[in-house]
């Protein structure tokens, strides 16, 4: 198993190109199941999660061609049951349920288990399908949804944690081919939901309100093939902003959408960094003095849970006391014990971290069992004294395209080694 070895103490400067969004590309690729005509999706990042999704689509019967970020898919004749072996590797495979149900009238997918960031139920997805007229059955570890004809309905996707991103995607993908009008109340407002809606609209769907809490979908008889470019990955961009804040002099992010990053840029400015956004570029430089922060994760447009761990790596060496509360996945703290092994002073109280900044972390062998937690450890290693070995690197490869090469391009010294 590969590991990443970070030699701390090298300053970052220069520019880095941000890739297409993983969390947009996954449901968009699944949405190609909604038409028998060919679709072309560009700016698809080269990640293992994307590879899993393309394998699921192939096994469902799609013709898939991929060349340097462009994926061509034709779902002419497809099956309705996704293969367990692949589905179990990636929770996002649950987002084939909606398009399969919409197009085929039935879908079977292994029920995703809990994962390291928490319980992760799909009750809201299923509640949405039921409201559209589907029968839902769970047997032998599979969830089966069945509805020879879906009917538009008013559906609330609100939960105590806010809305659900993939649940909104799933219900939207099922509803585009339903009879009549569907209203999703309490929809997720994330840019990735808007990106999916834009692709569906390009395929001939009638959707209004994506990006707000209320999405209105008027069902159409069929969808056609379309071309689409995936939006920039705001979490990869946020991770590079955090890396630059931790160890950078002057770093520029290229091919980003600054509007999607307000909830990350604002706290970094509060923390004392000088940030300028210009068109599709963002630059970050250290200010005179760093300040501690109070952060609360919440659904978009608030501060994202997917940036919590990386910001903890920054706050671990920010003088003063920072307080970070995780409201979306209240158990998402796999980075904490590992950061403590590197010398961080962090106290976990319920779903709140109290972080007392220390002057410097020290390199150590660490491992994390979650994508963002692993990224946070690489970031912590950038300024730590000595060498940080981040094990189980496959977690990072699920969601960051060549993070080691991109950081090295900015001046970091990172090696990838066979463990
Ligand atoms: N929830 C329910 N019932 C449901 C669905 C969700 O209670 O049926 C709860 C979850 O347990 C959680 C909250 O609602 O507490 C939000 O979960 P959500 O459904 O929005 O998460 P998701 O759609 O499964 C996506 C991203 C995650 C990201 C979350 C929140 C993808 C592929 N994944 O997951 O990304 O953390 O939204 O923004 O889009 C990552 O990229 O590292 C990652 C984990």
Short mmCIF file of C-alpha atoms and ligand atoms in Angstrom, two decimals:
data_model
loop_
_atom_site.label_atom_id
_atom_site.label_comp_id
_atom_site.label_asym_id
_atom_site.label_seq_id
_atom_site.Cartn_x
_atom_site.Cartn_y
_atom_site.Cartn_z
CA UNK A 1 0.00 0.00 0.00
CA UNK A 2 1.45 3.39 -0.97
CA UNK A 3 2.34 6.00 1.59
CA UNK A 4 3.05 9.69 1.25
CA UNK A 5 6.18 11.03 2.90
CA UNK A 6 6.16 14.77 3.57
CA UNK A 7 9.44 16.52 4.36
CA UNK A 8 8.32 19.53 6.41
CA UNK A 9 9.58 23.08 6.32
CA UNK A 10 9.49 23.89 2.57
CA UNK A 11 7.58 27.05 1.71
CA UNK A 12 4.92 26.98 -1.01
CA UNK A 13 4.67 29.55 -3.80
CA UNK A 14 3.50 29.74 -7.40
CA UNK A 15 0.29 28.59 -9.02
CA UNK A 16 -1.77 25.40 -9.09
CA UNK A 17 -4.59 24.33 -11.41
CA UNK A 18 -7.70 23.04 -9.67
CA UNK A 19 -9.39 19.92 -11.09
CA UNK A 20 -13.04 19.25 -11.85
CA UNK A 21 -15.26 18.50 -8.86
CA UNK A 22 -15.45 14.89 -7.67
CA UNK A 23 -18.80 15.42 -5.97
CA UNK A 24 -20.27 16.98 -9.12
CA UNK A 25 -18.81 14.46 -11.52
CA UNK A 26 -20.09 11.38 -9.63
CA UNK A 27 -23.84 12.13 -9.88
CA UNK A 28 -23.42 13.66 -13.35
CA UNK A 29 -21.85 10.42 -14.61
CA UNK A 30 -24.75 8.49 -12.99
CA UNK A 31 -27.23 10.82 -14.74
CA UNK A 32 -26.06 9.60 -18.16
CA UNK A 33 -28.10 6.46 -17.36
CA UNK A 34 -31.21 8.55 -18.02
CA UNK A 35 -30.80 8.51 -21.81
CA UNK A 36 -29.95 5.95 -24.49
CA UNK A 37 -28.13 8.68 -26.43
CA UNK A 38 -24.39 9.41 -26.05
CA UNK A 39 -23.23 12.01 -23.47
CA UNK A 40 -19.84 13.68 -23.19
CA UNK A 41 -18.63 14.91 -19.82
CA UNK A 42 -15.42 16.94 -19.64
CA UNK A 43 -13.17 18.01 -16.79
CA UNK A 44 -13.75 14.69 -15.05
CA UNK A 45 -10.99 14.29 -12.44
CA UNK A 46 -8.78 11.21 -12.49
CA UNK A 47 -9.69 9.70 -9.09
CA UNK A 48 -10.39 6.23 -7.80
CA UNK A 49 -13.99 7.18 -6.87
CA UNK A 50 -14.57 8.21 -10.49
CA UNK A 51 -13.01 4.94 -11.65
CA UNK A 52 -15.47 3.02 -9.41
CA UNK A 53 -18.41 4.95 -10.84
CA UNK A 54 -17.29 4.27 -14.43
CA UNK A 55 -16.89 0.57 -13.58
CA UNK A 56 -20.44 0.49 -12.18
CA UNK A 57 -21.75 2.16 -15.35
CA UNK A 58 -19.87 -0.37 -17.54
CA UNK A 59 -21.23 -3.27 -15.52
CA UNK A 60 -24.72 -1.83 -15.91
CA UNK A 61 -24.21 -2.10 -19.67
CA UNK A 62 -23.00 1.39 -20.65
CA UNK A 63 -20.32 1.92 -23.26
CA UNK A 64 -17.69 4.07 -21.55
CA UNK A 65 -14.70 5.75 -23.19
CA UNK A 66 -12.30 7.92 -21.27
CA UNK A 67 -9.41 10.08 -22.49
CA UNK A 68 -7.65 12.80 -20.49
CA UNK A 69 -10.54 14.17 -18.48
CA UNK A 70 -13.22 13.59 -21.13
CA UNK A 71 -15.65 10.73 -20.63
CA UNK A 72 -18.07 9.55 -23.33
CA UNK A 73 -20.91 7.35 -22.15
CA UNK A 74 -23.72 5.65 -24.01
CA UNK A 75 -26.33 3.87 -21.90
CA UNK A 76 -28.20 2.27 -24.78
CA UNK A 77 -29.32 -0.96 -23.11
CA UNK A 78 -28.84 -1.16 -19.38
CA UNK A 79 -29.48 -3.42 -16.42
CA UNK A 80 -31.21 -2.30 -13.23
CA UNK A 81 -28.97 -3.94 -10.65
CA UNK A 82 -25.60 -2.48 -9.67
CA UNK A 83 -22.88 -5.02 -8.78
CA UNK A 84 -22.22 -5.38 -5.04
CA UNK A 85 -18.44 -5.72 -5.27
CA UNK A 86 -17.98 -2.22 -6.62
CA UNK A 87 -20.91 -0.56 -4.88
CA UNK A 88 -19.57 -1.50 -1.45
CA UNK A 89 -16.33 0.37 -2.20
CA UNK A 90 -17.98 3.74 -2.63
CA UNK A 91 -21.01 5.17 -0.91
CA UNK A 92 -21.74 7.58 -3.76
CA UNK A 93 -22.71 4.61 -5.93
CA UNK A 94 -26.11 4.99 -4.27
CA UNK A 95 -26.73 7.82 -6.75
CA UNK A 96 -27.39 5.35 -9.59
CA UNK A 97 -30.69 4.51 -7.83
CA UNK A 98 -32.53 7.67 -8.96
CA UNK A 99 -31.64 7.50 -12.68
CA UNK A 100 -32.20 3.71 -12.87
CA UNK A 101 -35.59 4.09 -11.22
CA UNK A 102 -36.51 6.98 -13.55
CA UNK A 103 -35.47 5.19 -16.74
CA UNK A 104 -36.11 1.51 -15.96
CA UNK A 105 -38.88 1.69 -13.35
CA UNK A 106 -36.74 -0.34 -10.98
CA UNK A 107 -33.31 -0.35 -9.37
CA UNK A 108 -31.37 -2.56 -6.99
CA UNK A 109 -28.22 -1.43 -5.21
CA UNK A 110 -26.44 -2.80 -2.14
CA UNK A 111 -27.47 -0.77 0.86
CA UNK A 112 -24.43 1.29 1.83
CA UNK A 113 -23.20 0.47 5.32
CA UNK A 114 -21.93 3.01 7.82
CA UNK A 115 -18.60 4.52 6.99
CA UNK A 116 -15.80 6.06 8.96
CA UNK A 117 -17.39 9.50 9.02
CA UNK A 118 -20.55 8.15 10.62
CA UNK A 119 -23.75 6.23 10.20
CA UNK A 120 -24.72 7.75 6.80
CA UNK A 121 -28.28 6.50 6.30
CA UNK A 122 -30.22 6.89 3.00
CA UNK A 123 -33.68 7.14 4.56
CA UNK A 124 -34.29 10.54 2.95
CA UNK A 125 -33.45 9.23 -0.55
CA UNK A 126 -35.89 6.36 -0.01
CA UNK A 127 -38.56 8.63 1.43
CA UNK A 128 -38.27 10.72 -1.74
CA UNK A 129 -38.65 7.68 -4.03
CA UNK A 130 -41.69 6.53 -2.03
CA UNK A 131 -43.30 9.95 -2.39
CA UNK A 132 -42.86 9.56 -6.17
CA UNK A 133 -44.83 6.31 -5.95
CA UNK A 134 -42.03 3.73 -5.66
CA UNK A 135 -42.17 0.68 -3.43
CA UNK A 136 -38.96 0.27 -1.42
CA UNK A 137 -37.76 -3.09 -0.10
CA UNK A 138 -34.59 -3.99 1.74
CA UNK A 139 -33.63 -7.67 1.44
CA UNK A 140 -30.35 -9.53 1.64
CA UNK A 141 -28.38 -6.31 2.09
CA UNK A 142 -29.83 -4.79 -1.10
CA UNK A 143 -32.26 -1.94 -1.45
CA UNK A 144 -34.74 -2.42 -4.26
CA UNK A 145 -36.97 0.39 -5.53
CA UNK A 146 -39.79 -0.37 -7.91
CA UNK A 147 -42.30 1.86 -9.68
CA UNK A 148 -43.52 1.04 -13.18
CA UNK A 149 -44.55 4.72 -13.38
CA UNK A 150 -43.36 7.57 -11.16
CA UNK A 151 -45.75 10.44 -10.34
CA UNK A 152 -44.70 13.97 -9.41
CA UNK A 153 -45.14 14.84 -5.73
CA UNK A 154 -44.14 17.36 -3.07
CA UNK A 155 -41.26 15.95 -1.05
CA UNK A 156 -39.43 17.31 1.99
CA UNK A 157 -35.77 16.30 2.26
CA UNK A 158 -35.11 18.17 5.50
CA UNK A 159 -33.35 16.31 8.32
CA UNK A 160 -31.91 17.36 11.65
CA UNK A 161 -28.56 17.78 9.86
CA UNK A 162 -29.98 20.03 7.13
CA UNK A 163 -30.69 18.59 3.71
CA UNK A 164 -28.99 15.77 1.85
CA UNK A 165 -26.80 16.39 -1.18
CA UNK A 166 -26.90 12.95 -2.85
CA UNK A 167 -30.53 12.53 -1.70
CA UNK A 168 -31.49 15.73 -3.54
CA UNK A 169 -29.54 14.51 -6.59
CA UNK A 170 -31.21 11.11 -6.48
CA UNK A 171 -34.77 12.42 -6.17
CA UNK A 172 -34.14 15.04 -8.86
CA UNK A 173 -32.80 12.36 -11.25
CA UNK A 174 -35.81 10.12 -10.64
CA UNK A 175 -38.31 13.00 -10.97
CA UNK A 176 -37.13 14.31 -14.35
CA UNK A 177 -38.93 11.43 -16.10
CA UNK A 178 -41.95 11.25 -13.72
CA UNK A 179 -45.51 12.16 -14.75
CA UNK A 180 -46.30 15.70 -13.58
CA UNK A 181 -44.58 18.18 -11.29
CA UNK A 182 -42.28 17.34 -8.36
CA UNK A 183 -41.41 19.91 -5.72
CA UNK A 184 -38.40 19.18 -3.51
CA UNK A 185 -38.62 21.22 -0.30
CA UNK A 186 -35.55 21.46 1.88
CA UNK A 187 -33.33 20.68 -1.11
CA UNK A 188 -29.55 20.84 -0.74
CA UNK A 189 -28.21 24.12 -2.14
CA UNK A 190 -24.66 22.94 -2.90
CA UNK A 191 -23.07 24.05 -6.22
CA UNK A 192 -22.71 20.35 -7.10
CA UNK A 193 -26.53 20.01 -7.07
CA UNK A 194 -26.76 23.02 -9.40
CA UNK A 195 -24.14 21.47 -11.70
CA UNK A 196 -26.14 18.24 -11.92
CA UNK A 197 -29.35 20.22 -12.58
CA UNK A 198 -27.59 22.12 -15.39
CA UNK A 199 -26.52 18.84 -16.99
CA UNK A 200 -30.07 17.45 -16.69
CA UNK A 201 -31.44 20.65 -18.25
CA UNK A 202 -28.94 20.25 -21.12
CA UNK A 203 -30.42 16.73 -21.56
CA UNK A 204 -33.92 18.22 -21.92
CA UNK A 205 -35.15 18.16 -18.30
CA UNK A 206 -37.32 20.97 -16.95
CA UNK A 207 -35.90 22.08 -13.60
CA UNK A 208 -36.17 25.39 -11.74
CA UNK A 209 -34.77 26.55 -8.43
CA UNK A 210 -31.58 24.43 -8.22
CA UNK A 211 -29.29 26.19 -5.75
CA UNK A 212 -32.24 27.17 -3.54
CA UNK A 213 -34.18 25.18 -0.94
CA UNK A 214 -37.05 24.57 -3.34
CA UNK A 215 -36.48 22.74 -6.62
CA UNK A 216 -39.37 22.35 -9.06
CA UNK A 217 -39.17 19.62 -11.68
CA UNK A 218 -41.69 19.17 -14.47
CA UNK A 219 -41.40 15.61 -15.75
CA UNK A 220 -40.68 15.07 -19.47
CA UNK A 221 -41.22 11.96 -21.60
CA UNK A 222 -37.55 11.38 -22.40
CA UNK A 223 -34.11 12.93 -22.22
CA UNK A 224 -31.49 13.19 -24.94
CA UNK A 225 -27.69 13.11 -25.04
CA UNK A 226 -25.75 16.21 -23.97
CA UNK A 227 -22.28 17.62 -23.36
CA UNK A 228 -21.23 19.14 -20.07
CA UNK A 229 -18.13 20.49 -18.31
CA UNK A 230 -17.90 19.73 -14.59
CA UNK A 231 -17.44 22.74 -12.24
CA UNK A 232 -14.12 23.29 -10.41
CA UNK A 233 -13.68 21.29 -7.20
CA UNK A 234 -14.30 23.79 -4.39
CA UNK A 235 -13.04 21.37 -1.74
CA UNK A 236 -9.78 20.70 -3.59
CA UNK A 237 -9.44 24.49 -3.97
CA UNK A 238 -10.19 25.00 -0.26
CA UNK A 239 -7.59 22.36 0.61
CA UNK A 240 -4.94 24.22 -1.41
CA UNK A 241 -5.95 27.49 0.29
CA UNK A 242 -5.46 25.78 3.65
CA UNK A 243 -2.08 24.35 2.47
CA UNK A 244 -1.00 27.82 1.39
CA UNK A 245 -2.16 29.28 4.70
CA UNK A 246 -0.14 26.65 6.58
CA UNK A 247 3.08 26.86 4.59
CA UNK A 248 2.74 29.37 1.77
CA UNK A 249 4.28 32.70 0.77
CA UNK A 250 2.19 33.67 -2.26
CA UNK A 251 0.07 30.98 -3.89
CA UNK A 252 -2.36 31.36 -6.79
CA UNK A 253 -5.20 28.94 -7.50
CA UNK A 254 -6.20 28.79 -11.17
CA UNK A 255 -9.47 27.58 -12.74
CA UNK A 256 -11.58 28.02 -9.60
CA UNK A 257 -14.95 29.60 -8.88
CA UNK A 258 -14.37 32.05 -5.98
CA UNK A 259 -18.15 32.41 -5.46
CA UNK A 260 -18.31 28.76 -4.36
CA UNK A 261 -15.53 29.36 -1.81
CA UNK A 262 -16.85 32.33 0.17
CA UNK A 263 -17.40 30.22 3.30
CA UNK A 264 -13.73 29.15 3.22
CA UNK A 265 -12.21 32.48 2.11
CA UNK A 266 -14.05 34.56 4.77
CA UNK A 267 -12.65 32.64 7.77
CA UNK A 268 -9.16 32.62 6.22
CA UNK A 269 -9.37 36.42 5.97
CA UNK A 270 -10.56 36.52 9.60
CA UNK A 271 -7.57 34.33 10.45
CA UNK A 272 -5.28 37.06 9.06
CA UNK A 273 -4.54 35.97 5.47
CA UNK A 274 -4.59 38.30 2.48
CA UNK A 275 -6.82 36.85 -0.20
CA UNK A 276 -7.73 38.27 -3.58
CA UNK A 277 -10.21 36.78 -6.00
CA UNK A 278 -10.07 37.78 -9.64
CA UNK A 279 -12.20 36.07 -12.30
CA UNK A 280 -11.43 32.39 -11.94
CA UNK A 281 -8.29 32.86 -9.83
CA UNK A 282 -7.67 33.25 -6.12
CA UNK A 283 -4.39 34.33 -4.53
CA UNK A 284 -3.43 33.97 -0.88
CA UNK A 285 -0.57 35.49 1.11
CA UNK A 286 0.22 35.56 4.82
CA UNK A 287 -0.84 38.71 6.68
CA UNK A 288 0.93 40.34 9.61
CA UNK A 289 -0.49 38.09 12.32
CA UNK A 290 -2.49 34.86 12.37
CA UNK A 291 -5.63 34.71 14.49
CA UNK A 292 -7.60 31.75 15.92
CA UNK A 293 -11.10 31.01 14.60
CA UNK A 294 -14.52 29.77 15.62
CA UNK A 295 -15.90 27.51 12.89
CA UNK A 296 -19.22 25.66 12.61
CA UNK A 297 -19.76 23.23 9.75
CA UNK A 298 -23.19 23.41 8.12
CA UNK A 299 -24.65 22.75 4.66
CA UNK A 300 -23.83 25.19 1.83
CA UNK A 301 -23.58 28.18 1.76
CA UNK A 302 -22.06 27.85 5.28
CA UNK A 303 -18.64 26.43 6.12
CA UNK A 304 -18.34 22.89 4.62
CA UNK A 305 -17.77 19.73 6.63
CA UNK A 306 -15.41 18.63 3.83
CA UNK A 307 -13.00 21.43 4.89
CA UNK A 308 -13.17 20.87 8.66
CA UNK A 309 -10.13 18.59 8.97
CA UNK A 310 -7.87 20.74 6.76
CA UNK A 311 -8.74 23.89 8.74
CA UNK A 312 -7.96 22.01 11.97
CA UNK A 313 -4.46 21.38 10.58
CA UNK A 314 -4.08 25.14 10.14
CA UNK A 315 -5.55 26.04 13.54
CA UNK A 316 -3.30 23.49 15.29
CA UNK A 317 -0.42 25.94 14.82
CA UNK A 318 -2.37 29.20 15.12
CA UNK A 319 -1.63 30.96 18.41
CA UNK A 320 -4.71 31.21 20.67
CA UNK A 321 -7.76 29.04 21.15
CA UNK A 322 -9.90 27.98 18.19
CA UNK A 323 -13.24 26.23 18.50
CA UNK A 324 -14.54 24.01 15.67
CA UNK A 325 -17.97 22.36 15.78
CA UNK A 326 -18.98 19.61 13.34
CA UNK A 327 -22.73 19.77 12.72
CA UNK A 328 -23.08 17.69 9.54
CA UNK A 329 -21.25 14.47 10.47
CA UNK A 330 -20.88 14.69 14.28
CA UNK A 331 -18.30 11.85 14.36
CA UNK A 332 -16.01 13.13 11.62
CA UNK A 333 -12.83 13.47 13.71
CA UNK A 334 -10.43 10.78 12.43
CA UNK A 335 -7.71 13.41 11.98
CA UNK A 336 -7.76 14.50 15.62
CA UNK A 337 -5.88 11.62 17.27
CA UNK A 338 -3.32 11.69 14.46
CA UNK A 339 -2.78 15.47 14.70
CA UNK A 340 -2.28 14.96 18.43
CA UNK A 341 0.44 12.40 17.65
CA UNK A 342 2.14 15.23 15.77
CA UNK A 343 1.99 17.42 18.87
CA UNK A 344 -1.31 19.28 18.38
CA UNK A 345 -3.21 20.30 21.50
CA UNK A 346 -6.83 19.40 20.70
CA UNK A 347 -9.62 18.52 23.09
CA UNK A 348 -12.70 16.80 21.65
CA UNK A 349 -15.86 17.72 23.58
CA UNK A 350 -18.90 16.08 21.99
CA UNK A 351 -18.90 17.34 18.41
CA UNK A 352 -16.71 20.33 19.27
CA UNK A 353 -12.94 20.61 19.08
CA UNK A 354 -11.09 23.07 21.29
CA UNK A 355 -7.74 23.66 19.63
CA UNK A 356 -4.90 25.41 21.49
CA UNK A 357 -2.39 26.51 18.88
CA UNK A 358 1.17 25.26 19.37
CA UNK A 359 4.17 26.92 17.66
CA UNK A 360 5.06 23.86 15.56
CA UNK A 361 4.02 20.26 14.96
CA UNK A 362 6.55 17.48 14.70
CA UNK A 363 6.59 14.90 11.91
CA UNK A 364 5.38 11.39 12.75
CA UNK A 365 4.01 8.28 11.05
CA UNK A 366 0.24 8.81 10.87
CA UNK A 367 -2.74 7.32 9.12
CA UNK A 368 -6.33 8.27 8.62
CA UNK A 369 -9.24 6.34 7.31
CA UNK A 370 -11.03 9.19 5.57
CA UNK A 371 -10.27 11.29 2.52
CA UNK A 372 -10.33 14.76 4.10
CA UNK A 373 -8.63 13.59 7.30
CA UNK A 374 -5.75 12.19 5.20
CA UNK A 375 -5.46 15.49 3.32
CA UNK A 376 -5.32 17.34 6.65
CA UNK A 377 -2.38 15.17 7.75
CA UNK A 378 -0.45 15.92 4.55
CA UNK A 379 -1.10 19.62 5.15
CA UNK A 380 0.03 19.36 8.77
CA UNK A 381 3.22 17.65 7.55
CA UNK A 382 4.06 20.64 5.32
CA UNK A 383 5.06 22.78 8.26
CA UNK A 384 5.93 20.05 10.79
CA UNK A 385 9.48 19.59 11.93
CA UNK A 386 11.01 16.56 10.16
CA UNK A 387 9.24 13.85 8.23
CA UNK A 388 5.54 12.94 8.29
CA UNK A 389 4.52 9.60 6.79
CA UNK A 390 0.86 9.43 5.84
CA UNK A 391 -0.19 5.82 5.45
CA UNK A 392 -3.23 4.41 3.62
CA UNK A 393 -2.83 6.89 0.83
CA UNK A 394 -5.63 5.30 -1.20
CA UNK A 395 -8.02 7.48 0.80
CA UNK A 396 -6.42 10.61 -0.66
CA UNK A 397 -6.44 9.17 -4.17
CA UNK A 398 -10.23 8.77 -3.87
CA UNK A 399 -10.67 12.54 -3.96
CA UNK A 400 -7.50 14.47 -4.87
CA UNK A 401 -5.99 14.32 -8.34
CA UNK A 402 -2.17 14.07 -7.89
CA UNK A 403 -2.12 16.04 -4.64
CA UNK A 404 1.56 15.16 -4.11
CA UNK A 405 2.59 16.36 -7.58
CA UNK A 406 0.52 19.52 -7.29
CA UNK A 407 2.02 20.39 -3.88
CA UNK A 408 5.52 19.59 -5.16
CA UNK A 409 4.84 21.96 -8.06
CA UNK A 410 4.39 24.66 -5.41
CA UNK A 411 7.68 23.80 -3.69
CA UNK A 412 6.70 21.07 -1.21
CA UNK A 413 8.90 17.99 -0.85
CA UNK A 414 6.61 15.00 -0.91
CA UNK A 415 7.43 11.47 -2.01
CA UNK A 416 5.07 8.62 -2.74
CA UNK A 417 6.48 5.29 -1.63
CA UNK A 418 5.44 1.66 -1.59
CA UNK A 419 4.87 0.78 2.06
N1 LIG B 1 -28.59 12.06 6.14
C1 LIG B 1 -29.66 11.42 6.69
N2 LIG B 1 -30.46 10.67 5.86
C2 LIG B 1 -30.21 10.55 4.53
C3 LIG B 1 -29.12 11.22 3.97
C4 LIG B 1 -28.31 11.98 4.80
O1 LIG B 1 -29.89 11.51 7.88
O2 LIG B 1 -30.99 9.87 3.84
C5 LIG B 1 -27.70 12.87 7.00
C6 LIG B 1 -26.26 12.36 6.96
O3 LIG B 1 -26.06 11.29 7.89
C7 LIG B 1 -25.49 13.62 7.32
C8 LIG B 1 -26.30 14.72 6.64
O4 LIG B 1 -27.61 14.17 6.45
O5 LIG B 1 -25.51 13.82 8.71
C9 LIG B 1 -25.74 15.21 5.32
O6 LIG B 1 -25.46 14.11 4.48
P1 LIG B 1 -25.58 14.19 2.89
O7 LIG B 1 -26.60 13.22 2.44
O8 LIG B 1 -25.74 15.60 2.45
O9 LIG B 1 -24.17 13.64 2.44
P2 LIG B 1 -23.91 12.89 1.07
O10 LIG B 1 -24.78 13.44 0.04
O11 LIG B 1 -23.91 11.43 1.30
C10 LIG B 1 -22.13 14.52 0.11
C11 LIG B 1 -20.68 14.45 -0.25
C12 LIG B 1 -19.83 14.38 1.01
C13 LIG B 1 -20.14 15.62 1.86
C14 LIG B 1 -21.64 15.68 2.17
C15 LIG B 1 -22.05 16.93 2.93
C16 LIG B 1 -20.68 13.32 -2.39
C17 LIG B 1 -20.28 12.15 -3.18
N3 LIG B 1 -20.42 13.29 -1.08
O12 LIG B 1 -22.40 13.30 0.80
O13 LIG B 1 -18.49 14.45 0.58
O14 LIG B 1 -19.42 15.56 3.07
O15 LIG B 1 -22.39 15.67 0.93
O16 LIG B 1 -21.69 18.07 2.22
O17 LIG B 1 -21.18 14.30 -2.93
C18 LIG B 1 -16.16 14.10 0.70
O18 LIG B 1 -16.08 14.54 -0.46
O19 LIG B 1 -15.15 13.92 1.44
C19 LIG B 1 -17.49 13.79 1.25
C20 LIG B 1 -17.66 13.00 2.30
#
